[in-house]
GROMACS .gro file of N, CA and C in nm:
model
  483
    1MET      N    1  -4.537  -2.611  21.555
    1MET     CA    2  -4.640  -2.592  21.456
    1MET      C    3  -4.596  -2.651  21.322
    2ARG      N    4  -4.469  -2.641  21.289
    2ARG     CA    5  -4.420  -2.699  21.163
    2ARG      C    6  -4.434  -2.851  21.163
    3ASN      N    7  -4.420  -2.913  21.278
    3ASN     CA    8  -4.430  -3.058  21.286
    3ASN      C    9  -4.574  -3.106  21.268
    4LEU      N   10  -4.670  -3.020  21.290
    4LEU     CA   11  -4.810  -3.056  21.277
    4LEU      C   12  -4.852  -3.070  21.131
    5PHE      N   13  -4.798  -2.991  21.040
    5PHE     CA   14  -4.837  -2.994  20.899
    5PHE      C   15  -4.814  -3.131  20.835
    6PRO      N   16  -4.696  -3.192  20.849
    6PRO     CA   17  -4.677  -3.325  20.787
    6PRO      C   18  -4.773  -3.430  20.843
    7VAL      N   19  -4.805  -3.421  20.970
    7VAL     CA   20  -4.897  -3.517  21.030
    7VAL      C   21  -5.036  -3.501  20.970
    8LEU      N   22  -5.080  -3.375  20.956
    8LEU     CA   23  -5.211  -3.350  20.897
    8LEU      C   24  -5.216  -3.392  20.750
    9ALA      N   25  -5.108  -3.367  20.678
    9ALA     CA   26  -5.102  -3.406  20.537
    9ALA      C   27  -5.111  -3.558  20.522
   10ILE      N   28  -5.040  -3.629  20.605
   10ILE     CA   29  -5.042  -3.776  20.600
   10ILE      C   30  -5.180  -3.828  20.639
   11ALA      N   31  -5.242  -3.767  20.739
   11ALA     CA   32  -5.376  -3.808  20.781
   11ALA      C   33  -5.476  -3.788  20.668
   12ALA      N   34  -5.465  -3.677  20.596
   12ALA     CA   35  -5.556  -3.651  20.485
   12ALA      C   36  -5.540  -3.754  20.374
   13VAL      N   37  -5.416  -3.788  20.342
   13VAL     CA   38  -5.389  -3.888  20.238
   13VAL      C   39  -5.443  -4.024  20.281
   14LEU      N   40  -5.421  -4.062  20.406
   14LEU     CA   41  -5.470  -4.190  20.456
   14LEU      C   42  -5.622  -4.196  20.453
   15PHE      N   43  -5.687  -4.086  20.491
   15PHE     CA   44  -5.833  -4.083  20.487
   15PHE      C   45  -5.884  -4.103  20.344
   16ALA      N   46  -5.825  -4.032  20.251
   16ALA     CA   47  -5.867  -4.043  20.111
   16ALA      C   48  -5.845  -4.184  20.059
   17PHE      N   49  -5.736  -4.247  20.099
   17PHE     CA   50  -5.704  -4.381  20.053
   17PHE      C   51  -5.798  -4.485  20.112
   18THR      N   52  -5.827  -4.475  20.241
   18THR     CA   53  -5.911  -4.576  20.305
   18THR      C   54  -6.059  -4.555  20.282
   19ALA      N   55  -6.100  -4.432  20.255
   19ALA     CA   56  -6.242  -4.405  20.235
   19ALA      C   57  -6.290  -4.460  20.101
   20CYS      N   58  -6.200  -4.485  20.008
   20CYS     CA   59  -6.239  -4.531  19.875
   20CYS      C   60  -6.171  -4.659  19.839
   21LYS      N   61  -6.249  -4.761  19.809
   21LYS     CA   62  -6.194  -4.886  19.761
   21LYS      C   63  -6.230  -4.904  19.614
   22GLY      N   64  -6.269  -4.839  19.537
   22GLY     CA   65  -6.298  -4.858  19.398
   22GLY      C   66  -6.229  -4.741  19.319
   23THR      N   67  -6.636  -4.144  18.708
   23THR     CA   68  -6.643  -4.010  18.651
   23THR      C   69  -6.788  -3.982  18.626
   24SER      N   70  -6.807  -3.911  18.699
   24SER     CA   71  -6.945  -3.881  18.669
   24SER      C   72  -6.961  -3.875  18.518
   25ALA      N   73  -7.067  -3.935  18.468
   25ALA     CA   74  -7.093  -3.936  18.325
   25ALA      C   75  -7.173  -3.812  18.288
   26ASP      N   76  -7.194  -3.793  18.158
   26ASP     CA   77  -7.286  -3.687  18.116
   26ASP      C   78  -7.420  -3.721  18.177
   27THR      N   79  -7.488  -3.621  18.227
   27THR     CA   80  -7.604  -3.651  18.308
   27THR      C   81  -7.726  -3.572  18.269
   28ALA      N   82  -7.837  -3.621  18.316
   28ALA     CA   83  -7.964  -3.550  18.309
   28ALA      C   84  -8.013  -3.539  18.453
   29THR      N   85  -8.115  -3.461  18.475
   29THR     CA   86  -8.167  -3.440  18.609
   29THR      C   87  -8.275  -3.543  18.639
   30VAL      N   88  -8.275  -3.595  18.762
   30VAL     CA   89  -8.378  -3.688  18.804
   30VAL      C   90  -8.506  -3.609  18.828
   31ALA      N   91  -8.612  -3.654  18.766
   31ALA     CA   92  -8.741  -3.587  18.784
   31ALA      C   93  -8.796  -3.621  18.921
   32ASP      N   94  -8.853  -3.522  18.987
   32ASP     CA   95  -8.909  -3.548  19.119
   32ASP      C   96  -9.061  -3.540  19.111
   33SER      N   97  -9.119  -3.630  19.034
   33SER     CA   98  -9.263  -3.628  19.012
   33SER      C   99  -9.334  -3.726  19.103
   34ILE      N  100  -9.310  -3.713  19.232
   34ILE     CA  101  -9.376  -3.798  19.330
   34ILE      C  102  -9.506  -3.730  19.371
   35PRO      N  103  -9.615  -3.805  19.371
   35PRO     CA  104  -9.743  -3.745  19.407
   35PRO      C  105  -9.739  -3.680  19.545
   36ALA      N  106  -9.789  -3.559  19.554
   36ALA     CA  107  -9.791  -3.486  19.680
   36ALA      C  108  -9.884  -3.555  19.778
   37GLY      N  109  -9.845  -3.552  19.903
   37GLY     CA  110  -9.928  -3.606  20.009
   37GLY      C  111  -9.917  -3.756  20.028
   38GLN      N  112  -9.838  -3.822  19.947
   38GLN     CA  113  -9.821  -3.965  19.962
   38GLN      C  114  -9.721  -3.993  20.074
   39PRO      N  115  -9.753  -4.081  20.170
   39PRO     CA  116  -9.658  -4.112  20.277
   39PRO      C  117  -9.530  -4.172  20.219
   40GLU      N  118  -9.417  -4.144  20.285
   40GLU     CA  119  -9.288  -4.190  20.234
   40GLU      C  120  -9.284  -4.340  20.213
   41ALA      N  121  -9.339  -4.418  20.305
   41ALA     CA  122  -9.331  -4.563  20.296
   41ALA      C  123  -9.407  -4.618  20.176
   42THR      N  124  -9.506  -4.546  20.126
   42THR     CA  125  -9.583  -4.596  20.011
   42THR      C  126  -9.553  -4.517  19.885
   43ARG      N  127  -9.465  -4.423  19.894
   43ARG     CA  128  -9.430  -4.338  19.780
   43ARG      C  129  -9.360  -4.423  19.674
   44THR      N  130  -9.396  -4.401  19.548
   44THR     CA  131  -9.332  -4.473  19.439
   44THR      C  132  -9.258  -4.373  19.351
   45ILE      N  133  -9.131  -4.401  19.326
   45ILE     CA  134  -9.048  -4.315  19.243
   45ILE      C  135  -9.058  -4.364  19.099
   46PRO      N  136  -9.103  -4.278  19.009
   46PRO     CA  137  -9.118  -4.320  18.869
   46PRO      C  138  -8.986  -4.361  18.806
   47ALA      N  139  -8.993  -4.458  18.717
   47ALA     CA  140  -8.875  -4.503  18.644
   47ALA      C  141  -8.844  -4.402  18.533
   48ASN      N  142  -8.716  -4.394  18.498
   48ASN     CA  143  -8.673  -4.310  18.387
   48ASN      C  144  -8.555  -4.379  18.318
   49PRO      N  145  -8.581  -4.493  18.254
   49PRO     CA  146  -8.474  -4.571  18.191
   49PRO      C  147  -8.437  -4.522  18.052
   50ASP      N  148  -8.392  -4.397  18.044
   50ASP     CA  149  -8.369  -4.335  17.913
   50ASP      C  150  -8.227  -4.352  17.859
   51GLY      N  151  -8.145  -4.434  17.925
   51GLY     CA  152  -8.010  -4.460  17.874
   51GLY      C  153  -7.906  -4.361  17.920
   52THR      N  154  -7.943  -4.272  18.011
   52THR     CA  155  -7.846  -4.175  18.064
   52THR      C  156  -7.831  -4.195  18.215
   53VAL      N  157  -7.724  -4.139  18.268
   53VAL     CA  158  -7.703  -4.138  18.412
   53VAL      C  159  -7.760  -4.005  18.463
   54HIS      N  160  -7.855  -4.015  18.551
   54HIS     CA  161  -7.919  -3.896  18.608
   54HIS      C  162  -7.845  -3.854  18.734
   55GLN      N  163  -7.819  -3.726  18.748
   55GLN     CA  164  -7.758  -3.673  18.870
   55GLN      C  165  -7.869  -3.647  18.971
   56LEU      N  166  -7.854  -3.698  19.090
   56LEU     CA  167  -7.951  -3.670  19.195
   56LEU      C  168  -7.945  -3.522  19.229
   57THR      N  169  -8.060  -3.456  19.229
   57THR     CA  170  -8.066  -3.314  19.263
   57THR      C  171  -8.156  -3.288  19.383
   58ASP      N  172  -8.230  -3.390  19.425
   58ASP     CA  173  -8.319  -3.378  19.541
   58ASP      C  174  -8.284  -3.486  19.641
   59PRO      N  175  -8.219  -3.449  19.753
   59PRO     CA  176  -8.177  -3.550  19.850
   59PRO      C  177  -8.294  -3.622  19.917
   60ASP      N  178  -8.415  -3.572  19.903
   60ASP     CA  179  -8.532  -3.637  19.962
   60ASP      C  180  -8.602  -3.732  19.866
   61LEU      N  181  -8.551  -3.743  19.744
   61LEU     CA  182  -8.616  -3.827  19.644
   61LEU      C  183  -8.599  -3.975  19.675
   62TYR      N  184  -8.476  -4.019  19.685
   62TYR     CA  185  -8.447  -4.159  19.713
   62TYR      C  186  -8.420  -4.175  19.861
   63THR      N  187  -8.518  -4.225  19.933
   63THR     CA  188  -8.504  -4.247  20.076
   63THR      C  189  -8.547  -4.389  20.109
   64PRO      N  190  -8.489  -4.446  20.213
   64PRO     CA  191  -8.531  -4.581  20.252
   64PRO      C  192  -8.682  -4.584  20.276
   65GLY      N  193  -8.747  -4.687  20.228
   65GLY     CA  194  -8.892  -4.700  20.243
   65GLY      C  195  -8.967  -4.662  20.118
   66ALA      N  196  -8.910  -4.575  20.037
   66ALA     CA  197  -8.976  -4.538  19.911
   66ALA      C  198  -8.957  -4.654  19.812
   67ARG      N  199  -9.056  -4.675  19.729
   67ARG     CA  200  -9.049  -4.781  19.628
   67ARG      C  201  -9.012  -4.721  19.494
   68VAL      N  202  -8.947  -4.802  19.411
   68VAL     CA  203  -8.914  -4.759  19.275
   68VAL      C  204  -9.006  -4.830  19.177
   69GLU      N  205  -9.042  -4.761  19.072
   69GLU     CA  206  -9.132  -4.816  18.971
   69GLU      C  207  -9.064  -4.924  18.887
   70GLY      N  208  -8.936  -4.907  18.863
   70GLY     CA  209  -8.859  -5.003  18.785
   70GLY      C  210  -8.722  -5.021  18.848
   71LEU      N  211  -8.648  -5.120  18.802
   71LEU     CA  212  -8.514  -5.144  18.856
   71LEU      C  213  -8.433  -5.014  18.851
   72THR      N  214  -8.375  -4.977  18.966
   72THR     CA  215  -8.301  -4.852  18.977
   72THR      C  216  -8.167  -4.878  19.043
   73LEU      N  217  -8.060  -4.822  18.984
   73LEU     CA  218  -7.926  -4.835  19.039
   73LEU      C  219  -7.880  -4.699  19.088
   74LEU      N  220  -7.850  -4.688  19.217
   74LEU     CA  221  -7.796  -4.566  19.274
   74LEU      C  222  -7.645  -4.584  19.286
   75TYR      N  223  -7.570  -4.491  19.231
   75TYR     CA  224  -7.424  -4.496  19.231
   75TYR      C  225  -7.372  -4.385  19.322
   76PHE      N  226  -7.331  -4.421  19.443
   76PHE     CA  227  -7.277  -4.325  19.540
   76PHE      C  228  -7.129  -4.307  19.511
   77ASN      N  229  -7.088  -4.181  19.486
   77ASN     CA  230  -6.951  -4.155  19.443
   77ASN      C  231  -6.905  -4.017  19.485
   78ALA      N  232  -6.777  -3.992  19.466
   78ALA     CA  233  -6.717  -3.860  19.491
   78ALA      C  234  -6.614  -3.834  19.381
   79VAL      N  235  -6.606  -3.709  19.336
   79VAL     CA  236  -6.516  -3.676  19.225
   79VAL      C  237  -6.369  -3.697  19.261
   80TRP      N  238  -6.333  -3.692  19.388
   80TRP     CA  239  -6.194  -3.704  19.429
   80TRP      C  240  -6.149  -3.850  19.442
   81SER      N  241  -6.239  -3.944  19.425
   81SER     CA  242  -6.210  -4.086  19.446
   81SER      C  243  -6.162  -4.153  19.317
   82GLY      N  244  -6.043  -4.209  19.322
   82GLY     CA  245  -5.990  -4.283  19.207
   82GLY      C  246  -6.079  -4.400  19.166
   83PRO      N  247  -6.119  -4.485  19.260
   83PRO     CA  248  -6.207  -4.595  19.223
   83PRO      C  249  -6.340  -4.548  19.164
   84CYS      N  250  -6.392  -4.436  19.213
   84CYS     CA  251  -6.516  -4.382  19.157
   84CYS      C  252  -6.494  -4.337  19.013
   85ARG      N  253  -6.377  -4.281  18.986
   85ARG     CA  254  -6.346  -4.239  18.849
   85ARG      C  255  -6.331  -4.361  18.758
   86GLN      N  256  -6.290  -4.474  18.813
   86GLN     CA  257  -6.281  -4.596  18.733
   86GLN      C  258  -6.420  -4.650  18.701
   87LEU      N  259  -6.510  -4.647  18.798
   87LEU     CA  260  -6.642  -4.706  18.781
   87LEU      C  261  -6.736  -4.614  18.703
   88GLY      N  262  -6.717  -4.484  18.709
   88GLY     CA  263  -6.807  -4.389  18.644
   88GLY      C  264  -6.835  -4.418  18.497
   89PRO      N  265  -6.732  -4.437  18.414
   89PRO     CA  266  -6.758  -4.465  18.272
   89PRO      C  267  -6.831  -4.598  18.250
   90VAL      N  268  -6.804  -4.696  18.334
   90VAL     CA  269  -6.872  -4.826  18.322
   90VAL      C  270  -7.020  -4.810  18.360
   91PHE      N  271  -7.047  -4.731  18.463
   91PHE     CA  272  -7.184  -4.704  18.504
   91PHE      C  273  -7.261  -4.637  18.388
   92ALA      N  274  -7.197  -4.542  18.322
   92ALA     CA  275  -7.258  -4.474  18.208
   92ALA      C  276  -7.281  -4.572  18.092
   93GLN      N  277  -7.186  -4.661  18.070
   93GLN     CA  278  -7.199  -4.762  17.965
   93GLN      C  279  -7.318  -4.853  17.994
   94MET      N  280  -7.334  -4.893  18.121
   94MET     CA  281  -7.445  -4.980  18.158
   94MET      C  282  -7.579  -4.907  18.141
   95ALA      N  283  -7.582  -4.778  18.172
   95ALA     CA  284  -7.706  -4.700  18.155
   95ALA      C  285  -7.749  -4.702  18.009
   96GLU      N  286  -7.654  -4.685  17.920
   96GLU     CA  287  -7.683  -4.688  17.777
   96GLU      C  288  -7.724  -4.828  17.731
   97GLN      N  289  -7.652  -4.927  17.779
   97GLN     CA  290  -7.677  -5.065  17.740
   97GLN      C  291  -7.814  -5.115  17.787
   98PHE      N  292  -7.858  -5.070  17.906
   98PHE     CA  293  -7.985  -5.115  17.962
   98PHE      C  294  -8.095  -5.010  17.946
   99LYS      N  295  -8.081  -4.929  17.843
   99LYS     CA  296  -8.182  -4.827  17.812
   99LYS      C  297  -8.319  -4.895  17.797
  100GLY      N  298  -8.418  -4.837  17.862
  100GLY     CA  299  -8.552  -4.893  17.857
  100GLY      C  300  -8.578  -5.001  17.960
  101ARG      N  301  -8.474  -5.042  18.033
  101ARG     CA  302  -8.489  -5.153  18.127
  101ARG      C  303  -8.450  -5.119  18.271
  102ALA      N  304  -8.371  -5.013  18.291
  102ALA     CA  305  -8.329  -4.977  18.427
  102ALA      C  306  -8.296  -4.827  18.432
  103THR      N  307  -8.316  -4.769  18.550
  103THR     CA  308  -8.285  -4.629  18.574
  103THR      C  309  -8.152  -4.621  18.648
  104PHE      N  310  -8.065  -4.531  18.605
  104PHE     CA  311  -7.932  -4.515  18.663
  104PHE      C  312  -7.919  -4.374  18.721
  105VAL      N  313  -7.884  -4.367  18.851
  105VAL     CA  314  -7.877  -4.239  18.921
  105VAL      C  315  -7.743  -4.228  18.992
  106SER      N  316  -7.676  -4.115  18.972
  106SER     CA  317  -7.550  -4.087  19.038
  106SER      C  318  -7.576  -3.995  19.157
  107VAL      N  319  -7.521  -4.033  19.273
  107VAL     CA  320  -7.536  -3.954  19.395
  107VAL      C  321  -7.398  -3.904  19.437
  108ASP      N  322  -7.376  -3.775  19.426
  108ASP     CA  323  -7.250  -3.714  19.468
  108ASP      C  324  -7.252  -3.705  19.621
  109THR      N  325  -7.171  -3.786  19.686
  109THR     CA  326  -7.174  -3.793  19.832
  109THR      C  327  -7.117  -3.668  19.899
  110ASP      N  328  -7.043  -3.588  19.825
  110ASP     CA  329  -6.997  -3.461  19.882
  110ASP      C  330  -7.113  -3.361  19.889
  111LYS      N  331  -7.202  -3.366  19.792
  111LYS     CA  332  -7.319  -3.277  19.790
  111LYS      C  333  -7.432  -3.329  19.878
  112TYR      N  334  -7.451  -3.461  19.878
  112TYR     CA  335  -7.565  -3.521  19.947
  112TYR      C  336  -7.521  -3.637  20.038
  113PRO      N  337  -7.441  -3.609  20.141
  113PRO     CA  338  -7.395  -3.717  20.229
  113PRO      C  339  -7.509  -3.783  20.306
  114GLY      N  340  -7.616  -3.711  20.328
  114GLY     CA  341  -7.728  -3.765  20.405
  114GLY      C  342  -7.798  -3.881  20.337
  115VAL      N  343  -7.794  -3.886  20.204
  115VAL     CA  344  -7.860  -3.995  20.132
  115VAL      C  345  -7.788  -4.126  20.163
  116MET      N  346  -7.657  -4.123  20.156
  116MET     CA  347  -7.577  -4.242  20.187
  116MET      C  348  -7.596  -4.284  20.333
  117GLN      N  349  -7.599  -4.186  20.421
  117GLN     CA  350  -7.620  -4.213  20.564
  117GLN      C  351  -7.758  -4.272  20.590
  118ALA      N  352  -7.859  -4.222  20.519
  118ALA     CA  353  -7.996  -4.271  20.538
  118ALA      C  354  -8.006  -4.421  20.508
  119TYR      N  355  -7.930  -4.466  20.410
  119TYR     CA  356  -7.930  -4.608  20.375
  119TYR      C  357  -7.833  -4.690  20.462
  120GLY      N  358  -7.758  -4.623  20.550
  120GLY     CA  359  -7.664  -4.694  20.637
  120GLY      C  360  -7.551  -4.760  20.562
  121LEU      N  361  -7.497  -4.692  20.461
  121LEU     CA  362  -7.397  -4.752  20.374
  121LEU      C  363  -7.253  -4.732  20.421
  122GLY      N  364  -7.231  -4.664  20.530
  122GLY     CA  365  -7.095  -4.641  20.577
  122GLY      C  366  -7.029  -4.527  20.501
  123THR      N  367  -6.895  -4.533  20.492
  123THR     CA  368  -6.821  -4.424  20.427
  123THR      C  369  -6.739  -4.470  20.309
  124GLU      N  370  -6.733  -4.599  20.285
  124GLU     CA  371  -6.653  -4.652  20.175
  124GLU      C  372  -6.718  -4.621  20.040
  125LEU      N  373  -6.636  -4.583  19.944
  125LEU     CA  374  -6.686  -4.551  19.810
  125LEU      C  375  -6.607  -4.628  19.705
  126PRO      N  376  -6.662  -4.649  19.589
  126PRO     CA  377  -6.800  -4.627  19.549
  126PRO      C  378  -6.892  -4.734  19.605
  127VAL      N  379  -7.021  -4.704  19.604
  127VAL     CA  380  -7.125  -4.800  19.641
  127VAL      C  381  -7.232  -4.794  19.532
  128VAL      N  382  -7.274  -4.911  19.488
  128VAL     CA  383  -7.388  -4.921  19.397
  128VAL      C  384  -7.497  -4.993  19.474
  129LEU      N  385  -7.611  -4.926  19.484
  129LEU     CA  386  -7.727  -4.982  19.552
  129LEU      C  387  -7.832  -5.011  19.446
  130ILE      N  388  -7.869  -5.138  19.434
  130ILE     CA  389  -7.971  -5.178  19.337
  130ILE      C  390  -8.104  -5.185  19.410
  131LEU      N  391  -8.197  -5.100  19.366
  131LEU     CA  392  -8.331  -5.096  19.425
  131LEU      C  393  -8.427  -5.166  19.330
  132ARG      N  394  -8.503  -5.261  19.384
  132ARG     CA  395  -8.598  -5.337  19.303
  132ARG      C  396  -8.741  -5.290  19.331
  133PRO      N  397  -8.829  -5.303  19.233
  133PRO     CA  398  -8.968  -5.262  19.251
  133PRO      C  399  -9.040  -5.334  19.366
  134ASP      N  400  -8.993  -5.454  19.402
  134ASP     CA  401  -9.057  -5.527  19.512
  134ASP      C  402  -9.015  -5.476  19.650
  135GLY      N  403  -8.930  -5.373  19.654
  135GLY     CA  404  -8.889  -5.314  19.781
  135GLY      C  405  -8.758  -5.369  19.836
  136THR      N  406  -8.701  -5.469  19.771
  136THR     CA  407  -8.573  -5.523  19.817
  136THR      C  408  -8.458  -5.446  19.752
  137ALA      N  409  -8.341  -5.460  19.811
  137ALA     CA  410  -8.223  -5.389  19.760
  137ALA      C  411  -8.100  -5.478  19.776
  138GLU      N  412  -7.999  -5.446  19.697
  138GLU     CA  413  -7.871  -5.518  19.704
  138GLU      C  414  -7.760  -5.414  19.694
  139ARG      N  415  -7.656  -5.431  19.775
  139ARG     CA  416  -7.547  -5.334  19.780
  139ARG      C  417  -7.416  -5.396  19.733
  140PHE      N  418  -7.339  -5.316  19.658
  140PHE     CA  419  -7.205  -5.354  19.613
  140PHE      C  420  -7.112  -5.240  19.652
  141THR      N  421  -7.013  -5.270  19.734
  141THR     CA  422  -6.919  -5.169  19.782
  141THR      C  423  -6.783  -5.193  19.718
  142GLY      N  424  -6.721  -5.085  19.668
  142GLY     CA  425  -6.593  -5.098  19.601
  142GLY      C  426  -6.612  -5.138  19.456
  143ILE      N  427  -6.500  -5.165  19.389
  143ILE     CA  428  -6.509  -5.196  19.246
  143ILE      C  429  -6.482  -5.343  19.214
  144THR      N  430  -6.437  -5.419  19.312
  144THR     CA  431  -6.398  -5.557  19.287
  144THR      C  432  -6.509  -5.641  19.225
  145GLU      N  433  -6.632  -5.628  19.277
  145GLU     CA  434  -6.744  -5.708  19.226
  145GLU      C  435  -6.804  -5.651  19.097
  146LEU      N  436  -6.771  -5.525  19.064
  146LEU     CA  437  -6.836  -5.458  18.951
  146LEU      C  438  -6.748  -5.442  18.828
  147LEU      N  439  -6.620  -5.461  18.843
  147LEU     CA  440  -6.529  -5.448  18.729
  147LEU      C  441  -6.458  -5.579  18.706
  148PRO      N  442  -6.435  -5.618  18.583
  148PRO     CA  443  -6.461  -5.547  18.459
  148PRO      C  444  -6.611  -5.533  18.432
  149ALA      N  445  -6.644  -5.460  18.328
  149ALA     CA  446  -6.782  -5.428  18.295
  149ALA      C  447  -6.869  -5.552  18.279
  150SER      N  448  -6.811  -5.661  18.236
  150SER     CA  449  -6.890  -5.785  18.216
  150SER      C  450  -6.949  -5.835  18.348
  151ARG      N  451  -6.879  -5.813  18.460
  151ARG     CA  452  -6.932  -5.852  18.591
  151ARG      C  453  -7.054  -5.767  18.626
  152PHE      N  454  -7.040  -5.637  18.605
  152PHE     CA  455  -7.149  -5.544  18.635
  152PHE      C  456  -7.270  -5.578  18.548
  153GLU      N  457  -7.245  -5.605  18.421
  153GLU     CA  458  -7.352  -5.642  18.328
  153GLU      C  459  -7.426  -5.766  18.377
  154SER      N  460  -7.355  -5.866  18.424
  154SER     CA  461  -7.416  -5.989  18.474
  154SER      C  462  -7.504  -5.963  18.596
  155ILE      N  463  -7.457  -5.876  18.684
  155ILE     CA  464  -7.535  -5.840  18.804
  155ILE      C  465  -7.666  -5.773  18.763
  156ILE      N  466  -7.659  -5.682  18.669
  156ILE     CA  467  -7.781  -5.613  18.624
  156ILE      C  468  -7.875  -5.711  18.556
  157GLU      N  469  -7.822  -5.796  18.468
  157GLU     CA  470  -7.904  -5.896  18.399
  157GLU      C  471  -7.979  -5.985  18.499
  158LYS      N  472  -7.908  -6.026  18.603
  158LYS     CA  473  -7.967  -6.112  18.706
  158LYS      C  474  -8.084  -6.041  18.775
  159ASN      N  475  -8.074  -5.912  18.793
  159ASN     CA  476  -8.179  -5.835  18.861
  159ASN      C  477  -8.295  -5.798  18.769
  160ILE      N  478  -8.273  -5.794  18.640
  160ILE     CA  479  -8.378  -5.760  18.546
  160ILE      C  480  -8.465  -5.882  18.518
  161ASN      N  481  -8.403  -5.997  18.511
  161ASN     CA  482  -8.478  -6.120  18.476
  161ASN      C  483  -8.541  -6.183  18.595
   0.00000   0.00000   0.00000
């Protein structure tokens, strides 16, 4: 039994290391003002580009097939992930910088793992999913493509214009 503990400890460390290849910011709540009775495929999620990072509180709000009213960035993260802690402040900075032009939403994958699964994003963190009003999306996994902040800024600019 004593020999089992070191094996389990090493397995836990390896899982944490491989599951993340990349801080939650001060947040507001995402409003769930979707018209009742609207089918999911035609449902439109209102934009809220107020310069803050919104914490997802309704796992049924952002689902594949739903449309967004304005450019929306979903940031899938976990508090225990080092790369997520690196990207969190940059995500918050981008929310402030693109105030009035894009909605920024943080999805805690420990609280809402089903949202990440619904989009088929795998298990690697962090993931930023850019949802466009035309129904298309773009995914960025890890921090390599998003850091430094100037790279992330360029990606957002490209999607806004």
